[in-house]
Each structure stands twice: as structure tokens, then as C-alpha cells.
Short mmCIF file of C-alpha atoms in Angstrom, two decimals:
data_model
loop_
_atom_site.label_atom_id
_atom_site.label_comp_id
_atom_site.label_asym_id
_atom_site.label_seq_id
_atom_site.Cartn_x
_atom_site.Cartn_y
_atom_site.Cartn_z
CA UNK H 1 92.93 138.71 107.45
CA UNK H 2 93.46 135.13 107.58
CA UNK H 3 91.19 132.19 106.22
CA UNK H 4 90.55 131.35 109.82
CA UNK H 5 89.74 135.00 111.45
CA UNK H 6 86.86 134.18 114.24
CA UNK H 7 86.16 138.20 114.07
CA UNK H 8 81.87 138.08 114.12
CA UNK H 9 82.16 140.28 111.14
CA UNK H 10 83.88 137.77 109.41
CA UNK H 11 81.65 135.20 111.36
CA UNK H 12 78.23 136.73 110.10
CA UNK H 13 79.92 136.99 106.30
CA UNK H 14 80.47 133.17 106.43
CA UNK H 15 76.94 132.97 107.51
CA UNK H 16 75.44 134.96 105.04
CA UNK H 17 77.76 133.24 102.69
CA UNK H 18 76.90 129.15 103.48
CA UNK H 19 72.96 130.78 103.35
CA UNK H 20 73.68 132.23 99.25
CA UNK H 21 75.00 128.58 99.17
CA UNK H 22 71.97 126.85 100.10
CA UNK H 23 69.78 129.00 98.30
CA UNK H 24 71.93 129.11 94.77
CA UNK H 25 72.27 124.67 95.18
CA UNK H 26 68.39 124.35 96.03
CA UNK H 27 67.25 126.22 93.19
CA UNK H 28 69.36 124.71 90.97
CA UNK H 29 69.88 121.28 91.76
CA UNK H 30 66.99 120.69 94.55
CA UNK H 31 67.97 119.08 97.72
CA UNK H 32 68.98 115.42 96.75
CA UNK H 33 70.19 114.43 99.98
CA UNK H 34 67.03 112.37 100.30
CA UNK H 35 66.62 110.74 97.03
CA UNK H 36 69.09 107.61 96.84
CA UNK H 37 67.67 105.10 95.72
CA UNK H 38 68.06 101.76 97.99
CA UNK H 39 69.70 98.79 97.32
CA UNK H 40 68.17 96.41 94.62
CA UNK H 41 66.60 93.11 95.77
CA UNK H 42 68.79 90.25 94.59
CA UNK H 43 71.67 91.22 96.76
CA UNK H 44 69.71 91.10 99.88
CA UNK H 45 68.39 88.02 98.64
CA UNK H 46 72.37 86.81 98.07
CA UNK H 47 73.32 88.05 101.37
CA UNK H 48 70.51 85.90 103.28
CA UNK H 49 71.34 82.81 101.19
CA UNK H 50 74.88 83.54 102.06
CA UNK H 51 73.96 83.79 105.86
CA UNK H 52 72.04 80.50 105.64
CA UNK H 53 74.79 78.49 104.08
CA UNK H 54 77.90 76.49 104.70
CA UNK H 55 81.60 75.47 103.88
CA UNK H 56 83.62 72.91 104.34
CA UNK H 57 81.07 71.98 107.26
CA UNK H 58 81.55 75.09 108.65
CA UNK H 59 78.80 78.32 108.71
CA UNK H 60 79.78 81.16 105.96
CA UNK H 61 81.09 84.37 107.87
CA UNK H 62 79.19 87.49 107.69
CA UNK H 63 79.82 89.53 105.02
CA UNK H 64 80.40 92.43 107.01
CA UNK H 65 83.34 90.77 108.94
CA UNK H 66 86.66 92.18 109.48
CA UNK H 67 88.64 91.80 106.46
CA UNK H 68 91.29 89.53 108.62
CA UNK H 69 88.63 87.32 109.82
CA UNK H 70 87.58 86.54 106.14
CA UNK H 71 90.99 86.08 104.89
CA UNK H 72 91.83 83.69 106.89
CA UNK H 73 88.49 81.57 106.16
CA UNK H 74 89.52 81.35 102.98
CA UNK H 75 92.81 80.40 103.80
CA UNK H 76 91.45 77.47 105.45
CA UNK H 77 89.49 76.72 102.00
CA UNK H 78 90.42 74.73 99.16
CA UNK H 79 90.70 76.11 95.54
CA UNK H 80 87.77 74.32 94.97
CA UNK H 81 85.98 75.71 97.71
CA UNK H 82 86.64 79.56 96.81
CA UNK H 83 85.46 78.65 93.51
CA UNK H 84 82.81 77.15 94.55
CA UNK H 85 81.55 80.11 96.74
CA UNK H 86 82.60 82.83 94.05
CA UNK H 87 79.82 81.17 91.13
CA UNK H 88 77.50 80.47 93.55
CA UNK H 89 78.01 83.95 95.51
CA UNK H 90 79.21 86.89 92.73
CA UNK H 91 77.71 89.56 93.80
CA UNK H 92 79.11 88.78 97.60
CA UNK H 93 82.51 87.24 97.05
CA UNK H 94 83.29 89.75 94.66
CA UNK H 95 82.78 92.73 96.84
CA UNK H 96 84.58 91.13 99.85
CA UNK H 97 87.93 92.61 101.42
CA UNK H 98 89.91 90.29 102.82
CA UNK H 99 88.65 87.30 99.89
CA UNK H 100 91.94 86.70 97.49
CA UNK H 101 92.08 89.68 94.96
CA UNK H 102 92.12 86.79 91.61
CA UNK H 103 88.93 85.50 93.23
CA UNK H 104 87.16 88.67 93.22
CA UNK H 105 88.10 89.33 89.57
CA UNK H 106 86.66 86.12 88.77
CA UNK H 107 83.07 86.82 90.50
CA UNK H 108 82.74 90.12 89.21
CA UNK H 109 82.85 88.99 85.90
CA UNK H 110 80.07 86.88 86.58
CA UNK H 111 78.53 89.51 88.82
CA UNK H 112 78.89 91.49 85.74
CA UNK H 113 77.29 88.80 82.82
CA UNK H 114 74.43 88.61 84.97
CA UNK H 115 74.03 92.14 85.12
CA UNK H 116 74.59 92.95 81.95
CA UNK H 117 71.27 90.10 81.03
CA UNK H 118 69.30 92.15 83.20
CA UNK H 119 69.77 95.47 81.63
CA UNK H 120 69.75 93.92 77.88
CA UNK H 121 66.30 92.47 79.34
CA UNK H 122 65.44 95.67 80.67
CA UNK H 123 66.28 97.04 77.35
CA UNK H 124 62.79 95.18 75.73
CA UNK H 125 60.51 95.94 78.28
CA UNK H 126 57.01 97.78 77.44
CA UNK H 127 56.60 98.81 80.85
CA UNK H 128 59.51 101.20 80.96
CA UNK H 129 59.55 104.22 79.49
CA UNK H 130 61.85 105.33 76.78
CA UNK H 131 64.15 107.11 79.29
CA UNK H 132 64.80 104.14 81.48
CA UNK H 133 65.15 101.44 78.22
CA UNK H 134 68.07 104.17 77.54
CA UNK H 135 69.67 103.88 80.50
CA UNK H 136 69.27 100.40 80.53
CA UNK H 137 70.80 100.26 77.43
CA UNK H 138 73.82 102.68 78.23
CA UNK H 139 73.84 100.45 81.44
CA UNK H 140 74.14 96.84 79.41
CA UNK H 141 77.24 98.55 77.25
CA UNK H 142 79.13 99.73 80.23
CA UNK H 143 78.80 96.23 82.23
CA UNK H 144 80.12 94.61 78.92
CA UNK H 145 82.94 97.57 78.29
CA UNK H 146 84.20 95.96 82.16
CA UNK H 147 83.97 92.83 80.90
CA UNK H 148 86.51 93.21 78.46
CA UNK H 149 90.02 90.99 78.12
CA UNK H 150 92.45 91.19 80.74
CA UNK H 151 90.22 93.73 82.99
CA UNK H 152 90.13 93.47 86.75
CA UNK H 153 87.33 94.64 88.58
CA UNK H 154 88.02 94.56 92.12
CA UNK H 155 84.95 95.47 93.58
CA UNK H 156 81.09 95.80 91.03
CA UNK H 157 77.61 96.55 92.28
CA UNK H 158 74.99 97.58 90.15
CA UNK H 159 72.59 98.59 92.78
CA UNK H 160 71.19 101.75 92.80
CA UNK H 161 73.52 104.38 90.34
CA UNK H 162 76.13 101.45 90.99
CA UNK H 163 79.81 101.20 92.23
CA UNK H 164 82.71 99.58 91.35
CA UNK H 165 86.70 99.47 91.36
CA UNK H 166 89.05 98.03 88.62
CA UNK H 167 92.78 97.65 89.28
CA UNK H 168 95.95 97.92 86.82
CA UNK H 169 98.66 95.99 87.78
CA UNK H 170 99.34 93.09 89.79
CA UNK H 171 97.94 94.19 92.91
CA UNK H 172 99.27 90.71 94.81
CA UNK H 173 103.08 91.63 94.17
CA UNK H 174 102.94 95.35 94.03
CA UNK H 175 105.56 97.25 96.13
CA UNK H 176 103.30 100.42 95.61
CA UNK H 177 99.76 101.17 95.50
CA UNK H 178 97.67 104.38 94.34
CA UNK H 179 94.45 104.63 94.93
CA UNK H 180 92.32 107.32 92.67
CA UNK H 181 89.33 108.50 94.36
CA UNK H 182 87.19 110.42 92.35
CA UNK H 183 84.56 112.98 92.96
CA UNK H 184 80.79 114.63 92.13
CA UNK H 185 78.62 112.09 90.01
CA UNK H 186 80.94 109.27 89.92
CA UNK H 187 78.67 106.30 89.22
CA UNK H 188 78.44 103.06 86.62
CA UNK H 189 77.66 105.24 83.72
CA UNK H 190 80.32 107.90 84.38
CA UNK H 191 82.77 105.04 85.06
CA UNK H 192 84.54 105.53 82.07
CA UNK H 193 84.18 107.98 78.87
CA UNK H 194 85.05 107.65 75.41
CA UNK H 195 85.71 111.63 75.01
CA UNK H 196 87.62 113.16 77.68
CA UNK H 197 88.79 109.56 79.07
CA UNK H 198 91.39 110.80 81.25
CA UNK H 199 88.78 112.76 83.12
CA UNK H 200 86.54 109.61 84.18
CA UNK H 201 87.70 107.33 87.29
CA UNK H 202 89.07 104.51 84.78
CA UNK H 203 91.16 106.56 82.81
CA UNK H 204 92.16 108.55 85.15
CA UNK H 205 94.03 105.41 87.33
CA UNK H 206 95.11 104.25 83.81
CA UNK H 207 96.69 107.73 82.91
CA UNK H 208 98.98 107.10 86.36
CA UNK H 209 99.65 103.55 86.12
CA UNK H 210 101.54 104.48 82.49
CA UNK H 211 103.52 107.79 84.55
CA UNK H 212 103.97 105.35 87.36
CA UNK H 213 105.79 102.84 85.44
CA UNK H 214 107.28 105.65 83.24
CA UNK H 215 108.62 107.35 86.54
CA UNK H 216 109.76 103.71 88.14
CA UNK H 217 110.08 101.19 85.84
CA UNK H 218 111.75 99.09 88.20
CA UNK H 219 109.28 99.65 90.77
CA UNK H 220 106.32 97.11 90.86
CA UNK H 221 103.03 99.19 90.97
CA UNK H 222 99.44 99.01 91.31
CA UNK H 223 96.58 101.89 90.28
CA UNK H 224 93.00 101.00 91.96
CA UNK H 225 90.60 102.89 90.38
CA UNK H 226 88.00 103.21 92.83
CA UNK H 227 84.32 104.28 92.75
CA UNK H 228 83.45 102.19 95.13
CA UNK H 229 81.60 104.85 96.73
CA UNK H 230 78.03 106.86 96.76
CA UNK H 231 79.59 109.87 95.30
CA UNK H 232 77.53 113.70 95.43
CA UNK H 233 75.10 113.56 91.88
CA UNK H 234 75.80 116.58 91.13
CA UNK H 235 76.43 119.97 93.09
CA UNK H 236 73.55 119.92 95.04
CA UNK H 237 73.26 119.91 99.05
CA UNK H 238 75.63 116.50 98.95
CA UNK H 239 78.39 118.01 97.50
CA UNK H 240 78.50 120.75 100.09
CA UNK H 241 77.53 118.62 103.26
CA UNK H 242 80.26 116.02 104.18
CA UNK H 243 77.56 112.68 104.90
CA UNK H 244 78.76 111.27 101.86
CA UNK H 245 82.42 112.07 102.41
CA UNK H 246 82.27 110.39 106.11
CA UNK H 247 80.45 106.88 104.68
CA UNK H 248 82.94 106.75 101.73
CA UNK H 249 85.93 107.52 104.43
CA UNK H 250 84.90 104.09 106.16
CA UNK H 251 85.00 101.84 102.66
CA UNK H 252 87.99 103.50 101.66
CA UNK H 253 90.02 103.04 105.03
CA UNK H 254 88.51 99.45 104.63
CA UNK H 255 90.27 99.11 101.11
CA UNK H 256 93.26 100.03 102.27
CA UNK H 257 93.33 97.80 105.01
CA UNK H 258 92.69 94.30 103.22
CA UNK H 259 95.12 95.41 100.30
CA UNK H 260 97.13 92.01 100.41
CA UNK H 261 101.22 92.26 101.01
CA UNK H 262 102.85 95.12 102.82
CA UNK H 263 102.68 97.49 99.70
CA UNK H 264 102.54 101.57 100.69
CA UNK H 265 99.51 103.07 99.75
CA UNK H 266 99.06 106.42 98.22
CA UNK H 267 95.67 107.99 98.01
CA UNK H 268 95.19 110.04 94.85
CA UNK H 269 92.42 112.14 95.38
CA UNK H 270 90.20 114.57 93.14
CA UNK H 271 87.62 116.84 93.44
CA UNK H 272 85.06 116.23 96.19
CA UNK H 273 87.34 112.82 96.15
CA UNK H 274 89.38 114.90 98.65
CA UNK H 275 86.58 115.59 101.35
CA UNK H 276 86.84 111.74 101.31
CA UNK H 277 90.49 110.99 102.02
CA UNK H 278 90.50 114.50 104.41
CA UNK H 279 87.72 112.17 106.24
CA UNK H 280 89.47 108.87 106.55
CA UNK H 281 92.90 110.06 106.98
CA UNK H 282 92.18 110.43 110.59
CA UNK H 283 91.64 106.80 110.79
CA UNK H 284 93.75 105.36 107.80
CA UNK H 285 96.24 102.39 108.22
CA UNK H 286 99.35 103.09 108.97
CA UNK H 287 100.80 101.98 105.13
CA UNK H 288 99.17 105.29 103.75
CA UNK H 289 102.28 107.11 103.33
CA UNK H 290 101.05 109.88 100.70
CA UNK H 291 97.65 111.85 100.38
CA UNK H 292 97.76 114.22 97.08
CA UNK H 293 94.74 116.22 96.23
CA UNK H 294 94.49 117.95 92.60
CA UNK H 295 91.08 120.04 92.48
CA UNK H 296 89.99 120.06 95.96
CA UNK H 297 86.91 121.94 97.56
CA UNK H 298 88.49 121.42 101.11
CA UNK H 299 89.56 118.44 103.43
CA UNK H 300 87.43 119.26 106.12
CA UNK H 301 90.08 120.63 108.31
CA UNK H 302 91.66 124.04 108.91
CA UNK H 303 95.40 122.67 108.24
CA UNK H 304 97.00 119.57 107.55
CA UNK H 305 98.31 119.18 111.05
CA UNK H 306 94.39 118.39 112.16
CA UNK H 307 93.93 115.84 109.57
CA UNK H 308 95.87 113.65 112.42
CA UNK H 309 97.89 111.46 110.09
CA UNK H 310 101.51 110.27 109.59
CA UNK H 311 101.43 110.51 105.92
CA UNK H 312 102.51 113.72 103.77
CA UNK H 313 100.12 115.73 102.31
CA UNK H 314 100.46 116.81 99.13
CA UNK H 315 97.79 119.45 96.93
CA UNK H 316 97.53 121.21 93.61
CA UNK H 317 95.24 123.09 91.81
CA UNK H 318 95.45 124.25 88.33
CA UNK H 319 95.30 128.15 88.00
CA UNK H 320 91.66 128.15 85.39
CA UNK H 321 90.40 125.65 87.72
CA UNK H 322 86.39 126.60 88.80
CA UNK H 323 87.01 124.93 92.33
CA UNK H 324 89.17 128.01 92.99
CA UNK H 325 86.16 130.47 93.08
CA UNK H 326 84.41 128.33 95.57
CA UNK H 327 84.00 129.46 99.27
CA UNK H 328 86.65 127.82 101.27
CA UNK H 329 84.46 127.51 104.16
CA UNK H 330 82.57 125.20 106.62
CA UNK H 331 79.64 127.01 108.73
CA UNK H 332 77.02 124.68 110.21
CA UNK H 333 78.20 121.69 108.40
CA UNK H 334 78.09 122.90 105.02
CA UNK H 335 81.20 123.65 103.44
CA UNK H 336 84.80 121.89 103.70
CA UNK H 337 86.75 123.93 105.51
CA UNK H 338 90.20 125.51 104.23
CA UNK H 339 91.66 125.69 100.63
CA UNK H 340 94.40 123.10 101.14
CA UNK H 341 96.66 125.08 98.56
CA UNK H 342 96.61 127.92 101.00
CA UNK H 343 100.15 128.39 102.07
CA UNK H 344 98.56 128.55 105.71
CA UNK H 345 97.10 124.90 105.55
CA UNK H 346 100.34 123.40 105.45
CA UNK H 347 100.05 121.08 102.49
CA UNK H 348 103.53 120.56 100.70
CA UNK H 349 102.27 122.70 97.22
CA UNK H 350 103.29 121.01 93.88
CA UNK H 351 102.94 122.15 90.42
CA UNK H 352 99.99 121.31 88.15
CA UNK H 353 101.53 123.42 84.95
CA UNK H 354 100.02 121.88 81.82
CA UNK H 355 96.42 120.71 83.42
CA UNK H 356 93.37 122.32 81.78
CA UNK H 357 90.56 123.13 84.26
CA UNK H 358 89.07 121.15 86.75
CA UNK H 359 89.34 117.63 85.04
CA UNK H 360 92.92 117.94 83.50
CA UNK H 361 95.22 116.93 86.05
CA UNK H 362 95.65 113.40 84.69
CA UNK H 363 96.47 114.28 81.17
CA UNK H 364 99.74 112.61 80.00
CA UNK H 365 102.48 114.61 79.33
CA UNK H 366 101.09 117.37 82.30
CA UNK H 367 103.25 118.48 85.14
CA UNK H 368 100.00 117.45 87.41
CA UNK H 369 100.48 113.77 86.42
CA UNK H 370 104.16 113.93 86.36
CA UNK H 371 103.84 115.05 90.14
CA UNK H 372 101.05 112.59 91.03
CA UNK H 373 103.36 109.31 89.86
CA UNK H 374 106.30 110.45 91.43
CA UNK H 375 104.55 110.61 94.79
CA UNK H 376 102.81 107.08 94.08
CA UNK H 377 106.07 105.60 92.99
CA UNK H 378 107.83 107.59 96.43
CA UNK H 379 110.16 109.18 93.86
CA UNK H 380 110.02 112.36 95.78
CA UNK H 381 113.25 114.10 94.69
CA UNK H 382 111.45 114.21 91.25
CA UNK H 383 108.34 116.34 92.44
CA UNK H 384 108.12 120.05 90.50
CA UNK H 385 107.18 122.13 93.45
CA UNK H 386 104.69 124.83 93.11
CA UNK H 387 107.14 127.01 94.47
CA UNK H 388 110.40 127.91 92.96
CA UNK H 389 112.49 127.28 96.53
CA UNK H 390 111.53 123.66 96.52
CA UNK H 391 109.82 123.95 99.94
CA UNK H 392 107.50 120.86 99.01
CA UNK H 393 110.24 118.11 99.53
CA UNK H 394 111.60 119.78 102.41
CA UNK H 395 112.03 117.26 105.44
CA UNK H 396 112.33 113.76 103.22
CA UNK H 397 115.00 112.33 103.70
CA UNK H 398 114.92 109.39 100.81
CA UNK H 399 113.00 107.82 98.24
CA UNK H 400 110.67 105.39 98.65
CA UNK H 401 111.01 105.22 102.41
CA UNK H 402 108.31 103.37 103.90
CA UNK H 403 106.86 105.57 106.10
CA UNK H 404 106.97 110.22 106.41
CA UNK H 405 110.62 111.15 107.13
#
């Protein structure tokens, strides 16, 4: 019997099945589909200040505008002019694709002293309660942990549970780009970790810059980081319905799209971070040339072949990892469809010897990592397949090739 038998027994079993599902997450976790909480009032009051104003004579664009369109108004903008915009405008220019990567750094980390005033604020006041001057508090040292020497935060708003991106490397010059998108309750606060680092967004992109440059030295690189998106809190009804996956499909596609030069782009993708790229890599640019999944609850296709994309996909899954024991399913919309390590889904299967459980795949020295730079650096002849036969580099031709052989 295959994953994808249409038999009504097997039909009524997957019903029966997504129903447990419901139940077990409802009980447990409660149905948080519902309960984000909106977006914080000085950005909306940013983004109608922003509307209102001008440049160089000329109206501001919309901050929703294609990334091309605002690249080329600031083009057409002195230094002094982007500056200008960035301190008067952090928490817009720094969030803008298309807007010079240095000039986002820049407002971020203003974005991000403001922020961090608020919370230590926050931190004194009477009329929270204990539990929120904590979180405040944990809040005010993880907006000063990003402000840190030499960081780049691409992308920072502390709306809500928050998102944000940070990139290592020089993203302007970078021949290759990775892009690490993480999974279940990535927010501010789970940013980064002091124990298990390598299992948080920021270390994980950190872990693969080092194999990256390791694996190519010669090769310039990039790692983005990016929880830039309203990830599942969680593994409630969000992490099993794919809302979340399809909104954080659209920011990541429009990433990828205002990443400046003609870098490739590999999307490095974990956890429920792989509903995500299976979403957008129906609609990706045309420079993602690699999609590698380590952990993944499904891509929201039967088979690879439906994900409708030019660029390879790769998956893994460590043998004591938890994600293996969940249904491989979608019925109804809940679920995300076939195990993408399944021989039958047509993934090209690489090793992940040496990760530990569901949040090791980025450990240095691991087989998983090993595997994951080689196919952001497009060093493909150096992938350990999953198979002894080699099958998963069957059909390349080269290395580094700029687009699937």
C-alpha cells in the first residue's frame, strides 16, 4: 500500500486519523489560530507619516511596492537622502526589500534602540503584571543581544511576538545565498539561545555560514537567517493547517526576489520551515536553485514533481527524529501531505548521520550540516547520500551551475 492509496478504507483511516489530530492539538494546546495579536500602534502611525511625506520633491512610494519600484527610488536618491529617510523612518526603511541592504542594517539598529527603551520602560511599569515586566525584560536583552558589534539585521519588527532576519556575510557581493527558514514558535525571544544555540534561527544560519566557507572557501557566501515570518506557537491547530505556511510563502518569495546581485539562492528549510518553502516554491524566482529540508512534517504536495519548480529538492531526516512518527497526511486541509524522505516523493535523500533529534541537524561536525553547505555552496559532488548507490547526485552535471542540470 502506497502513501497515496485513494482505497475508502484507507480514505476513512485518514479521516479518522486528521479527527484524533484535532482532538489530541485542541486539548492540549487549544485552538490558537485566532489569537495573534495585531500589529502594535507606532508602525501604523510610521506607515501614515510615511504615506504623507516627501523626497527630493517627490511623494514617498508605498511601502508595499514592488521591490524594483523601490530600488530604483532610491537609486534616484542621494546618500543623504537614504539617510535621511532611514532615521526618520526605522521601523519602515528597515523592513523594505528593494531599499540598499547597508541601509537597512543601519535603521534596524535604530529600529532596535528604540525598541529596546520601550521594553526597559515597560520593565518599571506598575500596571503590568509580573509576567509581562518579564517578558519585557527578556524582550529589552534580546533587542540589545541584536544590537551587538558587527551584526546585521536585515529585516526587525517587534510587533506582536516580533520578526526579524540577520545576515552573515556580505550579502551585496555574495556569489551564493542560503536562506534558513525555521519552524514552530520561532519569534523575538526564541531568536537566539544561549543553550542549544545551534538549534535557534541565529545559530542555526551561523552554524552554515562556518561549513559554507569551510566547504568553499573560495566561494563568496551569504547565510540569511530569517524569521521574518508569523511562525505556528506551538503545535496547536497552526502547525497542522497550512494558513501560516501560505502568508510566510509570499514574504519569503519576496526576499528572494529583492536579494541584490545575481547570487543563487538556496532555501534551507526546517521543521514546519518546510511547509513554507513547499508553499512558495511554486512561485519562487527563478535564482532558487536548491530547496533542502532536514525535519520536515510535509511540503504540502504528494511528490516533488507537484511542487512545480526548477530547483532540486533535497530532504533528510535524522533516524530518533519525533517528526517521523507524525501522520504524513493532508485530509480537509489539515495535515501536509507526503513524507518528503519517502523514496516515492522523489526528493534526492541525503544523509543526516551525526544529528541528534529533531533540532540537531545544524550541529558542526554532523553529516546533516556537512550536506546542507555543500548544497548552499553548489558543491554537489561532495553530498553523502542517504543511500549507499549515490542516487542523490544523479542527473548534475557540475558544480555550482547556475541553474538544475
Amino acid at each position: 500500500m502506497t502513501s497515496f492509496d485513494t482505497s475508502p478504507t484507507v480514505t476513512a483511516w485518514r479521516a479518522l486519523l486528521a479527527l484524533a489530530v484535532v482532538f489530541v492539538m485542541l486539548a492540549t494546546t487549544g485552538w490558537s489560530a485566532a489569537h495573534h495579536r495585531p500589529a502594535d500602534g507606532p508602525r501604523e502611525i510610521a506607515l501614515a507619516a510615511w504615506a504623507r511625506d516627501r523626497a527630493a520633491g517627490y511623494p514617498l512610494p508605498d511601502a508595499g511596492a514592488p521591490a524594483q519600484r523601490l530600488a530604483r527610488f532610491f537609486a534616484a536618491l542621494t546618500a543623504g537622502q537614504r539617510i535621511a529617510l532611514a532615521d526618520k523612518y526605522p521601523s519602515i526603511v528597515g523592513n523594505l526589500n528593494g531599499a540598499p541592504v547597508t541601509l537597512r542594517y543601519r535603521a534596524n539598529r535604530l529600529a532596535l534602540k528604540q525598541a529596546a527603551a520601550v521594553e526597559k520602560r515597560r520593565t518599571y511599569d506598575e500596571a503590568l503584571s509580573a509576567n509581562g515586566r518579564s517578558e519585557a525584560t527578556r524582550r529589552m536583552h534580546r533587542f540589545r543581544s541584536l544590537l551587538g558589534e558587527g551584526r546585521q539585521i536585515l529585516a526587525f519588527d517587534p510587533s506582536g511576538r516580533g520578526r526579524a532576519a540577520e545576515v552573515f556575510g556580505d550579502l551585496d557581493r555574495a556569489d551564493r545565498v542560503s536562506v534558513v527558514v525555521p519552524g514552530v514558535d520561532t519569534d523575538l525571544l526564541t531568536l537566539e539561545r544561549s543553550r542549544r544555540v545551534n538549534s535557534a534561527p541565529v545559530g542555526m544560519a551561523k552554524s552554515l555560514y562556518g561549513a559554507e566557507r569551510a566547504a568553499a572557501p573560495a566561494t563568496r557566501t551569504a547565510v540569511i537567517a530569517w524569521a521574518d515570518y508569523t511562525a505556528p506557537a506551538g503545535l496547536g491547530m497552526d502547525a497542522a493547517l497550512g494558513v501560516l505556511a501560505a502568508q510566510g510563502a509570499v514574504r519569503l518569495n519576496a526576499l528572494v526576489g529583492a536579494l541584490p546581485g545575481a547570487s543563487d539562492v538556496s532555501l534551507v528549510c526546517h521543521s514546519y520551515g518546510s511547509v513554507v518553502c513547499g508553499v512558495a516554491a511554486d512561485d519562487a524566482p527563478a535564482r532558487v536553485t536548491d530547496i533542502a529540508v532536514a525535519g520536515s512534517p510535509g511540503m504540502r504536495a504528494e511528490s516533488a514533481a507537484r511542487l512545480r519548480t526548477d530547483a532540486r529538492i533535497w530532504a533528510m531526516r535524522d533516524e530518533d527524529d519525533w517528526i517521523g512518527d507524525v501522520p504524513h497526511m493532508e485530509f480537509g486541509g489539515i495535515g501536509h501531505g507526503a513524507d518528503p524522505v519517502d523514496p516515492a516523493f522523489g526528493a534526492r535523500l541525503v544523509s543526516a548521520a551525526g544529528a541528534a533529534g529533531h533540532s540537531g541537524y545544524f550541529e558542526p561536525g554532523t553529516e546533516s550540516l556537512g550536506n546542507l553547505a555543500a548544497i548552499g555552496v553548489g558543491a554537489y559532488g561532495s553530498v553523502s547520500c542517504a543511500t549507499a548507490d549515490g542516487a542523490c547526485r544523479s542527473g548534475i552535471s557540475g558544480e555550482r551551475e547556475g541553474r538544475r542540470a
